[in-house]
GROMACS .gro file of C-alpha atoms in nm:
model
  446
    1UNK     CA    1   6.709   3.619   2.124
    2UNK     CA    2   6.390   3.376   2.091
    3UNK     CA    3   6.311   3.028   2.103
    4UNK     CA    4   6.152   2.817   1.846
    5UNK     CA    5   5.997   2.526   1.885
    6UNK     CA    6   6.076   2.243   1.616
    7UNK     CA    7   5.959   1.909   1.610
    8UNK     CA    8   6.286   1.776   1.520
    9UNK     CA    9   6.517   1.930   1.751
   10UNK     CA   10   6.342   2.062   2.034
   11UNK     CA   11   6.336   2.412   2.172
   12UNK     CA   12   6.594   2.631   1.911
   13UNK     CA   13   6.743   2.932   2.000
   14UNK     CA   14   6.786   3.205   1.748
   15UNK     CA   15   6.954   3.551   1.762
   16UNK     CA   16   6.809   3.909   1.701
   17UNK     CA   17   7.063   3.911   1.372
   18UNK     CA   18   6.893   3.533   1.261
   19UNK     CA   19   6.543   3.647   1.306
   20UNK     CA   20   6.590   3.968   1.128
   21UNK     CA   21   6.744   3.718   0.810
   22UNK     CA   22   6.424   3.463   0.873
   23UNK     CA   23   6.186   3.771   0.851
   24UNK     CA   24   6.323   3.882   0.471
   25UNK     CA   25   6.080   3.778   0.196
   26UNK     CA   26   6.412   3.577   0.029
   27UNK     CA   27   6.434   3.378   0.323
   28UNK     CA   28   6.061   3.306   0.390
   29UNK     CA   29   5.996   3.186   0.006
   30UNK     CA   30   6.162   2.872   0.169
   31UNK     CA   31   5.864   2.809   0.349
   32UNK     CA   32   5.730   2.696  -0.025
   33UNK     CA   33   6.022   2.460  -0.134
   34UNK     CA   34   5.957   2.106   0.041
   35UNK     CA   35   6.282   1.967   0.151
   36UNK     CA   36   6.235   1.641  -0.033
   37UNK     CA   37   6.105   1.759  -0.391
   38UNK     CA   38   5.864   1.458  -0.551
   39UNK     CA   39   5.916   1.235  -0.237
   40UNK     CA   40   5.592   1.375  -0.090
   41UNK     CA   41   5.402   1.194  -0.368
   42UNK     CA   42   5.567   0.855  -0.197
   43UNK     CA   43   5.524   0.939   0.176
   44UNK     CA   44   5.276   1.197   0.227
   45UNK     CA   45   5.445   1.313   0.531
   46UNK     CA   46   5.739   1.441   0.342
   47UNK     CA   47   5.562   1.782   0.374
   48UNK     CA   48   5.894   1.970   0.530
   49UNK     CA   49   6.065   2.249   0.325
   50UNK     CA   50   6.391   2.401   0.361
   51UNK     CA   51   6.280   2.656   0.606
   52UNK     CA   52   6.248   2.462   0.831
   53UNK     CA   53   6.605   2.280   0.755
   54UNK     CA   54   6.818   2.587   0.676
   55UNK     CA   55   6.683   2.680   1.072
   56UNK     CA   56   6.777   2.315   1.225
   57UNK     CA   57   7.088   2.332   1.029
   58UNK     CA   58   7.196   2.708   1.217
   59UNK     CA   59   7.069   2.552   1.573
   60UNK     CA   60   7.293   2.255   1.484
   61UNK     CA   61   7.595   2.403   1.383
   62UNK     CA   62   7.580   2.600   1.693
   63UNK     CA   63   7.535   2.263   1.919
   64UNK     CA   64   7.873   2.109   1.718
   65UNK     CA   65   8.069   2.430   1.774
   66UNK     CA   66   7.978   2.399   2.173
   67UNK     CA   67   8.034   2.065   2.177
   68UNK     CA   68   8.376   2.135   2.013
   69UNK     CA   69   8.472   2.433   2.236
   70UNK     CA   70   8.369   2.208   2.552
   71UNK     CA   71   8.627   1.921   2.491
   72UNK     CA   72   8.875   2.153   2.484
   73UNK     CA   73   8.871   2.337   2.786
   74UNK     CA   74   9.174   2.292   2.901
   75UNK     CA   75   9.229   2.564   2.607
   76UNK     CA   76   9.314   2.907   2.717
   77UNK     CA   77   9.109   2.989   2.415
   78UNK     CA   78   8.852   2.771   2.259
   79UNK     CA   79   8.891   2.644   1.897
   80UNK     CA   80   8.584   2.833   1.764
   81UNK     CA   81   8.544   3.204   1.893
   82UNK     CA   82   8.229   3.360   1.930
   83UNK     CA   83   8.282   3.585   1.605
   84UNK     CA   84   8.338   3.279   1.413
   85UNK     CA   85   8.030   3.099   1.568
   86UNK     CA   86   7.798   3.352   1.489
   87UNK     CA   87   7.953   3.390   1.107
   88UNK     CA   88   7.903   3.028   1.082
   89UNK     CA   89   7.551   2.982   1.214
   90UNK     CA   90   7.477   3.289   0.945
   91UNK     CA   91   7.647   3.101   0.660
   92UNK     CA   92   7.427   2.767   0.794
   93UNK     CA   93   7.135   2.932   0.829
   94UNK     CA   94   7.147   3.076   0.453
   95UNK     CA   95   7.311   2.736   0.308
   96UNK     CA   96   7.012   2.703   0.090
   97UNK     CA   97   6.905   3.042   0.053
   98UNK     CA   98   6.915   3.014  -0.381
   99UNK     CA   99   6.730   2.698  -0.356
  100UNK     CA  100   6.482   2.658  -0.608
  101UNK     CA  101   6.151   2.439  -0.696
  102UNK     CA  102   6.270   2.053  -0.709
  103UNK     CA  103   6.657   2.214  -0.734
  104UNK     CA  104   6.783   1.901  -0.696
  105UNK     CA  105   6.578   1.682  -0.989
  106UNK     CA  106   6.627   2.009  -1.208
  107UNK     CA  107   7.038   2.048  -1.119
  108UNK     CA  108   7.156   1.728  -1.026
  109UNK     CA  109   6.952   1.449  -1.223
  110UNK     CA  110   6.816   1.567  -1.546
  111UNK     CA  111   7.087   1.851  -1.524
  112UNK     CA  112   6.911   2.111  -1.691
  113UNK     CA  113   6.994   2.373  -1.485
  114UNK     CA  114   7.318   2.465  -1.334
  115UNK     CA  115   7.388   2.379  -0.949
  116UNK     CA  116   7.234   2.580  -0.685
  117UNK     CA  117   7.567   2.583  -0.495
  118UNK     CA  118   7.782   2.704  -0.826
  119UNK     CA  119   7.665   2.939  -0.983
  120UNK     CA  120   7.792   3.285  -0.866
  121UNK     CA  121   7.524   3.465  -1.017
  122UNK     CA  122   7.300   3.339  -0.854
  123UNK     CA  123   7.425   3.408  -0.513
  124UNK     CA  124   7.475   3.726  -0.561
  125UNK     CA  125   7.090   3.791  -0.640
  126UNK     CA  126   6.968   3.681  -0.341
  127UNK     CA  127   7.272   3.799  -0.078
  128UNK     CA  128   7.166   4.152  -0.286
  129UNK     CA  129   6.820   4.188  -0.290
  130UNK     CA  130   6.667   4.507  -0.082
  131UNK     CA  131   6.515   4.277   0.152
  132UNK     CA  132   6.803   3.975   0.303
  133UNK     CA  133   7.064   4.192   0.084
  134UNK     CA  134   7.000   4.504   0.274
  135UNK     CA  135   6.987   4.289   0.610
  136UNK     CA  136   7.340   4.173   0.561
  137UNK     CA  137   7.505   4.447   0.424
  138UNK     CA  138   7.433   4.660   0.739
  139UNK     CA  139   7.534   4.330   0.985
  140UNK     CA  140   7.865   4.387   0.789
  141UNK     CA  141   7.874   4.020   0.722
  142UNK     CA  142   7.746   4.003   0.343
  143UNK     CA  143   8.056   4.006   0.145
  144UNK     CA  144   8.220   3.741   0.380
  145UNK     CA  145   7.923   3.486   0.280
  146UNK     CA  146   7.959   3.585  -0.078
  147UNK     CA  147   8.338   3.474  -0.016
  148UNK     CA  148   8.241   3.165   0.192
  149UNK     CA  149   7.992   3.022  -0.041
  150UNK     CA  150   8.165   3.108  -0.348
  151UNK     CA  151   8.490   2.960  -0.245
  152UNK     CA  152   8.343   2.671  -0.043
  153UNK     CA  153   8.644   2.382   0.019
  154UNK     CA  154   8.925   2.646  -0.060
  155UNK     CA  155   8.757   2.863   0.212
  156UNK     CA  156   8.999   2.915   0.548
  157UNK     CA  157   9.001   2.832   0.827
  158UNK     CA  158   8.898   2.503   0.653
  159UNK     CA  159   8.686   2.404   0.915
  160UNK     CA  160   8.436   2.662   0.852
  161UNK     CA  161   8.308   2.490   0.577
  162UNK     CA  162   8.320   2.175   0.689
  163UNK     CA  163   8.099   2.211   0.960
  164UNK     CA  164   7.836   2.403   0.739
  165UNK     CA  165   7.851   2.171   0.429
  166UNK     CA  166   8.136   1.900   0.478
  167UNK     CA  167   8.124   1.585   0.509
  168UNK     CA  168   7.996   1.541   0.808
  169UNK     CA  169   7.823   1.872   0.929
  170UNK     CA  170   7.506   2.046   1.064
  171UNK     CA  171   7.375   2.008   0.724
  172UNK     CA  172   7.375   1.619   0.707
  173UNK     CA  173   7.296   1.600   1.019
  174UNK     CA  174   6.959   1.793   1.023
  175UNK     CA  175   6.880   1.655   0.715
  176UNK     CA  176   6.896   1.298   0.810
  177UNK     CA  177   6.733   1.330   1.115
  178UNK     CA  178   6.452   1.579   0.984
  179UNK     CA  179   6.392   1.349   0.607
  180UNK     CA  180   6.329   1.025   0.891
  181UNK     CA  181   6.079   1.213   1.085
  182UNK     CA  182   5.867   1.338   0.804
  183UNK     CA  183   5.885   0.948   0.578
  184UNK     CA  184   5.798   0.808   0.899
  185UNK     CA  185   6.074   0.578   0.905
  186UNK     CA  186   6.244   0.468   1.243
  187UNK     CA  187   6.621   0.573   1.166
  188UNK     CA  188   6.840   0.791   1.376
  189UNK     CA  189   7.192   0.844   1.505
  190UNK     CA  190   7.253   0.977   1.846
  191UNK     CA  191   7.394   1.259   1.948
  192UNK     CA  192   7.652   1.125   2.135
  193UNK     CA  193   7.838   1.145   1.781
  194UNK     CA  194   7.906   1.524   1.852
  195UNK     CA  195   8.151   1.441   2.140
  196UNK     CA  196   8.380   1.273   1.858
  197UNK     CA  197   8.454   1.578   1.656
  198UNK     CA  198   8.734   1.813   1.719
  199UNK     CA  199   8.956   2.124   1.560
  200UNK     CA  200   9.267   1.977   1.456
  201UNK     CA  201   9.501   2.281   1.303
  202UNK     CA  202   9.232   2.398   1.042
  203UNK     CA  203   9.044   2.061   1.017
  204UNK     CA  204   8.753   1.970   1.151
  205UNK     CA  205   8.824   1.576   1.227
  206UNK     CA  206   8.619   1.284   1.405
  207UNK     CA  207   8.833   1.142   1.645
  208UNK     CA  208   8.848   0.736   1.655
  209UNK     CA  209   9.144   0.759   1.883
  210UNK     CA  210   9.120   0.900   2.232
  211UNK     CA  211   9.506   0.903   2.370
  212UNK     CA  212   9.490   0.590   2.497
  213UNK     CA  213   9.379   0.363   2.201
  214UNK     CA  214   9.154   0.334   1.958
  215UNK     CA  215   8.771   0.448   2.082
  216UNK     CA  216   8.524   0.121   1.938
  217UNK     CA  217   8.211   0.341   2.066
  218UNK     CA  218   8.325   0.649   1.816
  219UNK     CA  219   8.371   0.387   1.538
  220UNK     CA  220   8.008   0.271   1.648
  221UNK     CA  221   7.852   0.570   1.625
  222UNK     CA  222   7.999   0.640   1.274
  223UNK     CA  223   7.928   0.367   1.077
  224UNK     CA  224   7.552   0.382   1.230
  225UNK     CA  225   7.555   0.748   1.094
  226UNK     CA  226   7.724   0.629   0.764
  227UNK     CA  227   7.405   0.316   0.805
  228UNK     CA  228   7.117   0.579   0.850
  229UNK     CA  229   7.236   0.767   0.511
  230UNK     CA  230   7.256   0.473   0.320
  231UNK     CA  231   6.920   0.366   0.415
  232UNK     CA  232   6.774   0.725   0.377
  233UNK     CA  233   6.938   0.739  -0.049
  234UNK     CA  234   6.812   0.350  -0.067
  235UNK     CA  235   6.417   0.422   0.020
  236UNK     CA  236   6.369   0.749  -0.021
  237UNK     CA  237   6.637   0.975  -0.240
  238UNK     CA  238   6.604   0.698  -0.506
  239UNK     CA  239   6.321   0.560  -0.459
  240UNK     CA  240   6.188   0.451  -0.813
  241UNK     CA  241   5.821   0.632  -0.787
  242UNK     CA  242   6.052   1.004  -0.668
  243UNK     CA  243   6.265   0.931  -0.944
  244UNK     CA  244   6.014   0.878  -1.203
  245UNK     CA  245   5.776   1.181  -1.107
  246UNK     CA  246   6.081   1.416  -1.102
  247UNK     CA  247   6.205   1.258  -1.408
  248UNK     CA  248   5.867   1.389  -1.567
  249UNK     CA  249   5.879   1.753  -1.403
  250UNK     CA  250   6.246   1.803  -1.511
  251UNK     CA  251   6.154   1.698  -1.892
  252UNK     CA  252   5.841   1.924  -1.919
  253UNK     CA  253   6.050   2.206  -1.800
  254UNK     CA  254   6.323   2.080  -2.065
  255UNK     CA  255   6.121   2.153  -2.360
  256UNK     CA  256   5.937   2.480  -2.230
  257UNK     CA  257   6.318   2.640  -2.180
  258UNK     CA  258   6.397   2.496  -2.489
  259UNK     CA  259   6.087   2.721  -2.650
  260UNK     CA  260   6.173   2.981  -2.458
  261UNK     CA  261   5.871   2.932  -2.241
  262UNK     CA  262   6.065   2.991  -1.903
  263UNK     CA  263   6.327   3.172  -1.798
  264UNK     CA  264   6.575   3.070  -1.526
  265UNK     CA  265   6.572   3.386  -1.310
  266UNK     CA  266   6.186   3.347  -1.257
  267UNK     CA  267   6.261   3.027  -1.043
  268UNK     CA  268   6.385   3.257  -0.806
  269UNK     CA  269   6.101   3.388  -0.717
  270UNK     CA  270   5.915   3.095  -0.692
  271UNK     CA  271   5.804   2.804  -0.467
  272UNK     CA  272   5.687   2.462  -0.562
  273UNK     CA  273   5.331   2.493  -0.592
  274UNK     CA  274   5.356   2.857  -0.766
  275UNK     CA  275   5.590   2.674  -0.994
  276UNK     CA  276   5.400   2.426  -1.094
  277UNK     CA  277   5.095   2.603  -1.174
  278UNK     CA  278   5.346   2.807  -1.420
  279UNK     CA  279   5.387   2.460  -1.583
  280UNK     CA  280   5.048   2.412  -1.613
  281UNK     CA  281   5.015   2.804  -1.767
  282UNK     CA  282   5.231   2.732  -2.002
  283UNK     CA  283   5.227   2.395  -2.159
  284UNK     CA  284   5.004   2.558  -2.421
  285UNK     CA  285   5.305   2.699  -2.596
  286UNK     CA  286   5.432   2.333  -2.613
  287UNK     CA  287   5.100   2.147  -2.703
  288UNK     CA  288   5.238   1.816  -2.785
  289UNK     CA  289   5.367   1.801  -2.391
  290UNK     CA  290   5.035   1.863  -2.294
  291UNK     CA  291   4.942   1.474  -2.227
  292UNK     CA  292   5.276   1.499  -1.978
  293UNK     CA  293   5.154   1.739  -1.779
  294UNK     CA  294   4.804   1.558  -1.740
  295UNK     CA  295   5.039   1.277  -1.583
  296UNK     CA  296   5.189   1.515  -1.380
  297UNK     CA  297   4.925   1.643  -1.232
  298UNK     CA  298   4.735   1.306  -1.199
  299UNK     CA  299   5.008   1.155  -1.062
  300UNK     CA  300   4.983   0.876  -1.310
  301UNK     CA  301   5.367   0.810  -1.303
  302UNK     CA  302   5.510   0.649  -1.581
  303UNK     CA  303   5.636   0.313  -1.533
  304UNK     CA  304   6.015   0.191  -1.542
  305UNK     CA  305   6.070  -0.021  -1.869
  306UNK     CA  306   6.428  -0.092  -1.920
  307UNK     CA  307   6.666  -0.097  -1.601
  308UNK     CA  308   7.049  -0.140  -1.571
  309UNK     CA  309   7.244  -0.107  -1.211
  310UNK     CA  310   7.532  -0.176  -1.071
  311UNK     CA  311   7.558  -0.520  -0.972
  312UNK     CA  312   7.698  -0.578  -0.646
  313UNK     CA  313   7.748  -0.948  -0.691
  314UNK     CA  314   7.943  -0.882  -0.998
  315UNK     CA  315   8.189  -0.638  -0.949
  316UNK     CA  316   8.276  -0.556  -1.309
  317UNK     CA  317   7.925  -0.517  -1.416
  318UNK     CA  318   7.831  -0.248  -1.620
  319UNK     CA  319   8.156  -0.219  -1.817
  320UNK     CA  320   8.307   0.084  -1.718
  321UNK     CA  321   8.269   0.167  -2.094
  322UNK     CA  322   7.903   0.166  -2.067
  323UNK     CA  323   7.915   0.393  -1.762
  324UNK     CA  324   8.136   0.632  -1.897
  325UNK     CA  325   7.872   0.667  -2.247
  326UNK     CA  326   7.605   0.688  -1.996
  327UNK     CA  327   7.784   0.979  -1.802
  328UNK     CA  328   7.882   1.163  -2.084
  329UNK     CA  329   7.549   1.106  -2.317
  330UNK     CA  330   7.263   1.059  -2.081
  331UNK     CA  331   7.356   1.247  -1.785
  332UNK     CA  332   7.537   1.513  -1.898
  333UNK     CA  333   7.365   1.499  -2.258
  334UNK     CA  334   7.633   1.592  -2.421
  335UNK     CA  335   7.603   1.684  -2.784
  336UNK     CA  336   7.197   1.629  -2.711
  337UNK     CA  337   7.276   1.273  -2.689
  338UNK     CA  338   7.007   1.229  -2.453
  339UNK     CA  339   6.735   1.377  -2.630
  340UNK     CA  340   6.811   1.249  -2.955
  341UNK     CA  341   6.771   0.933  -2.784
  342UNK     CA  342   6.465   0.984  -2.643
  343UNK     CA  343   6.316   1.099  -2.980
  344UNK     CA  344   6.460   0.787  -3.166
  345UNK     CA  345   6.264   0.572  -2.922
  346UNK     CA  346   5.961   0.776  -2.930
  347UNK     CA  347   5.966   0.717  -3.324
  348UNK     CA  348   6.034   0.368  -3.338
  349UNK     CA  349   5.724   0.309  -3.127
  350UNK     CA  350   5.506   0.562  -3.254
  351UNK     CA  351   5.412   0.757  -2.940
  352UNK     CA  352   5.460   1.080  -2.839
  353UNK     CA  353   5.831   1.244  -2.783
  354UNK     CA  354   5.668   1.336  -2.435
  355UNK     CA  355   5.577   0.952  -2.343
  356UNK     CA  356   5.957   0.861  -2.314
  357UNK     CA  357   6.199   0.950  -2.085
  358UNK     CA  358   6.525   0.865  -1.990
  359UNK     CA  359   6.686   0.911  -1.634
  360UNK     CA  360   7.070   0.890  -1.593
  361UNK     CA  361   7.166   1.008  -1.251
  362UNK     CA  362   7.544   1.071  -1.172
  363UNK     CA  363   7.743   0.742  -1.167
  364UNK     CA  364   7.989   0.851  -0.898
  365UNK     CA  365   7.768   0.761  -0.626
  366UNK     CA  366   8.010   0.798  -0.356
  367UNK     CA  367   7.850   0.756  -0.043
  368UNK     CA  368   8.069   1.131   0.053
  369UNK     CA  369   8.044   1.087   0.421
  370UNK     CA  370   8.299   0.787   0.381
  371UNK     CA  371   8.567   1.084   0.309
  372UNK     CA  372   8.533   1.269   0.660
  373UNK     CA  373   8.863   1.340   0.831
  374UNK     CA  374   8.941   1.135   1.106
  375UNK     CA  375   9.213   1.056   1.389
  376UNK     CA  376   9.276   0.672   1.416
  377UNK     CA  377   9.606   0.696   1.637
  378UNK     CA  378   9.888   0.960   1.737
  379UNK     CA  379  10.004   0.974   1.377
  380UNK     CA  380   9.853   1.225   1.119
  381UNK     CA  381   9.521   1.276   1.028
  382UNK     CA  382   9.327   1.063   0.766
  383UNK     CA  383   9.052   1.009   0.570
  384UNK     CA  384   8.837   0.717   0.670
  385UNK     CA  385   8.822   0.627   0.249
  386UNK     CA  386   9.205   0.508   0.301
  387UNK     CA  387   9.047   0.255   0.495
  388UNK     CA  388   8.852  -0.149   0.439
  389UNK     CA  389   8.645  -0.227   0.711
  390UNK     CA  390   8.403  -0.509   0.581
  391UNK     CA  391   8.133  -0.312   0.704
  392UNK     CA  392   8.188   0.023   0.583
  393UNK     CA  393   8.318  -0.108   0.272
  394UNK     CA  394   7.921  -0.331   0.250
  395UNK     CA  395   7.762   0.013   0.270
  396UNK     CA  396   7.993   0.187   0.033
  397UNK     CA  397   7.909  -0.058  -0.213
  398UNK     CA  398   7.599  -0.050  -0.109
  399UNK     CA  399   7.563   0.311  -0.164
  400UNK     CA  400   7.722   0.245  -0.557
  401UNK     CA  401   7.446   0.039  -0.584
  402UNK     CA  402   7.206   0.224  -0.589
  403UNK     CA  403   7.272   0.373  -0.931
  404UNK     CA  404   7.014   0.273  -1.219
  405UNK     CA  405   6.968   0.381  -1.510
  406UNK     CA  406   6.614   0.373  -1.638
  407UNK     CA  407   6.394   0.421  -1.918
  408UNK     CA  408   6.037   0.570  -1.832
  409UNK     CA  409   5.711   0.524  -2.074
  410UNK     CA  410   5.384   0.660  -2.019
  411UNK     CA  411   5.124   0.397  -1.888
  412UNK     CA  412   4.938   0.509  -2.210
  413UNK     CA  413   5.138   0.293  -2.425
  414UNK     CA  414   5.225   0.027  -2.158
  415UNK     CA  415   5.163  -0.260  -2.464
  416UNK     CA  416   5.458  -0.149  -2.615
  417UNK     CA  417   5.715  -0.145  -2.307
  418UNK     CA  418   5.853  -0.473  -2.398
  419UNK     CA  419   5.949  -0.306  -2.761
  420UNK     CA  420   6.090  -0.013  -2.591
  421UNK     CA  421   6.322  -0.222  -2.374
  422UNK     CA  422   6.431  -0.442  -2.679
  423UNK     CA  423   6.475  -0.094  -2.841
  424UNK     CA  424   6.730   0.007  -2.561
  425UNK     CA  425   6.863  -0.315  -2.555
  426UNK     CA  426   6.992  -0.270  -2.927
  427UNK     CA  427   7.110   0.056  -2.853
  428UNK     CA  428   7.342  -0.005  -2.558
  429UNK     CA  429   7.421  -0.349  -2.577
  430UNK     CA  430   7.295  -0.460  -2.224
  431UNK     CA  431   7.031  -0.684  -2.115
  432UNK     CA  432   6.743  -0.545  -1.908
  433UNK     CA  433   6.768  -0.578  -1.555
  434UNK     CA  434   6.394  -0.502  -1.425
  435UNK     CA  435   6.306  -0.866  -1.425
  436UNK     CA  436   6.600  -0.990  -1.231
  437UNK     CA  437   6.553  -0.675  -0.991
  438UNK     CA  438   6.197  -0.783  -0.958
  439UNK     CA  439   6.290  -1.165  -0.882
  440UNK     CA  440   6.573  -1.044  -0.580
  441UNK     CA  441   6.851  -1.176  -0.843
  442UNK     CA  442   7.010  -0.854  -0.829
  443UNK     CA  443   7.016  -0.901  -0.421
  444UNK     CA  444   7.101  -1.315  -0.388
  445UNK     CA  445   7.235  -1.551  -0.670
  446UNK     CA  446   6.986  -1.825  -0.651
   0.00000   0.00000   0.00000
């Protein structure tokens, strides 16, 4: 056993078995993957990498399933075993073990690559490698966390997985916590919020109901939690400036896989700033790109041209026809919609394919903590989505919200951004929102 000192949490607590899994070269390479991807280029202090996280996120999961076994002692067994706990705080600790450079901008934005959390493959590189593969093949736990993360929701007991990854869990909740800290922003929950969850059968549920009526402190200490993540996606997971300089990353990377210039398997192996100097390396075999990756590495952002959002003083607005293109062509680029797109514009205004970028995140948006299991009275147990509550259904909105859709030009050719926008404008048949956004029009009707 040792004790760890992090600046988040406190003194943590680690076994010989989680040390010996730290110690592996797999599981240090996190120390070079910042938590927060482009954010740091926003708030300076977003410095914190998924080391750090994947370790809160194994002390955490270890406070819930005490916190668990403790409100039911008048068990003659407690919910959680001590097998199960120290399987669990395993599978938390590695929850981000194929994590690569900016994994999130690459996979989930631009969607170049495939998702770090399904694809098989590339689980089973790292859980086999001689060094954390070794490791957990003699702790005898390796091909149960191939199983765990492979199956993820299907997993049983179901609870497992919801306390890793669900959707409220040790993940979320070091996250949260730890992304405040490092922005500098003054948002928290408290930890009081651990009392409230419980084993229910095979679910893990927060309880809003206590036996003797419905609990208004729980339901406080919820919708602050549910408060603190919307916040947390408004000024910093979106944040326009993150957005754009990921935007950039992702679409230099783009065209060097596209010339097969990089390979996937060699993100593996590396960490942000060893990444990026492969970018630099290798933009020669993609010359025209080469003014992108002076931006880059400036930081001279490109600026937002053409905006449309969700509107949430006009419920209808975009048509869901428009969202549905947008999903298929621009964020899943289907058929190359995307980049045909992007060249089109790049024509019309005579500028370089490199100076124009689209970004088309996932329109779901669902604000996924809204879906946690929860107890409201003796009857079965729900999810808290079945529910209106004007507040929770402000920051679910809220959370939609957040969606835009944006076209990116480089500052180079800033003289022709209103030609751009009128370009876009043609194209999908809806006014640009930047100037209303700019005036609050998209936040009071006035």
């Amino acid at each position: 056993m040792k004790t760890l000192r992090d600046p988040v949490h406190g003194d943590i607590q680690l076994s010989d078995l989680e040390i010996e899994v730290m110690d592996t070269p797999e599981f240090q390479r996190l120390r070079g993957i910042r938590q927060l991807g482009t954010s740091y280029l926003v708030f300076p202090g977003a410095q914190h990498t998924r080391f750090e996280h994947s370790v809160g996120t194994c002390w955490l999961l270890k406070q819930l399933v005490k916190e668990i076994n403790q409100r039911a002692g008048t068990l003659s067994k407690p919910p959680i075993d001590a097998e199960m706990r120290d399987f669990l705080s395993l599978a938390a600790l590695l929850h981000d073990i194929t994590h690569i450079p900016f994994g999130h901008t690459l996979e989930d934005e631009r969607r170049i690559l495939p998702a770090h959390d399904k694809n098989k493959a590339r689980l089973n590189y790292f859980l086999e490698t001689p060094g954390l593969g070794r490791v957990l093949a003699e702790s005898g736990y390796r091909d149960q966390l191939v199983t765990f993360f492979s199956e993820g929701k299907q997993w049983r007991p179901e609870y497992g997985f919801d306390l890793v990854a669900g959707p409220i869990c040790a993940d979320l909740l070091d996250y949260m916590k730890r992304d405040a800290f490092f922005c500098g922003l003054k948002l928290d929950y408290d930890s009081r919020l651990f009392r409230y969850l419980s084993i229910e059968g095979d679910r893990l549920c927060f309880n809003l109901y206590s036996g003797r009526g419905f609990r208004q402190d729980a339901w406080t200490e919820l919708i602050n939690l549910l408060r603190m993540r919307f916040h947390l996606t408004e000024r910093v997971y979106f944040h326009h400036a993150k957005v754009a300089a990921g935007a950039m990353i992702s679409r230099l990377l783009e065209e060097l896989l596209l010339h097969d210039a990089f390979e996937l398997q060699e993100l593996y192996e590396l960490q942000d700033d060893s990444f990026m100097y492969l970018l630099g390396k290798r933009v020669s075999k993609v010359r025209p790109f080469k003014p992108l990756w002076d931006a880059i590495r400036a930081r001279r952002l490109y600026q937002r041209v053409y905006m449309v959002g969700r509107d949430p003083l006009v419920p209808d607005f975009p048509p869901q026809e428009f969202m549905d293109r947008v999903q298929d062509q621009f964020h899943l680029n289907k058929h190359s919609a995307r980049s045909e797109l992007e060249k089109h514009i790049a024509k019309a205004l005579r500028v370089p394919q490199c100076a124009v970028i689209l970004y088309a995140p996932d329109t779901a948006m669902n604000l996924k903590e809204a879906s946690v299991t929860v107890r409201v009275d003796s009857g079965p147990l729900v999810q808290l989505s079945e529910f209106h509550h004007p507040e929770l259904d402000a920051l679910r909105n809220g959370h939609r919200a957040i969606w835009r859709f944006y076209l990116f030009l480089d500052r180079a050719y800033e003289h022709k951004a209103l030609k751009a926008a009128q370009l876009l404008e043609d194209e999908l048949g809806l006014p640009n929102q930047l100037e209303l956004m700019h005036r609050g029009q998209l936040t009071f009707r006035f």
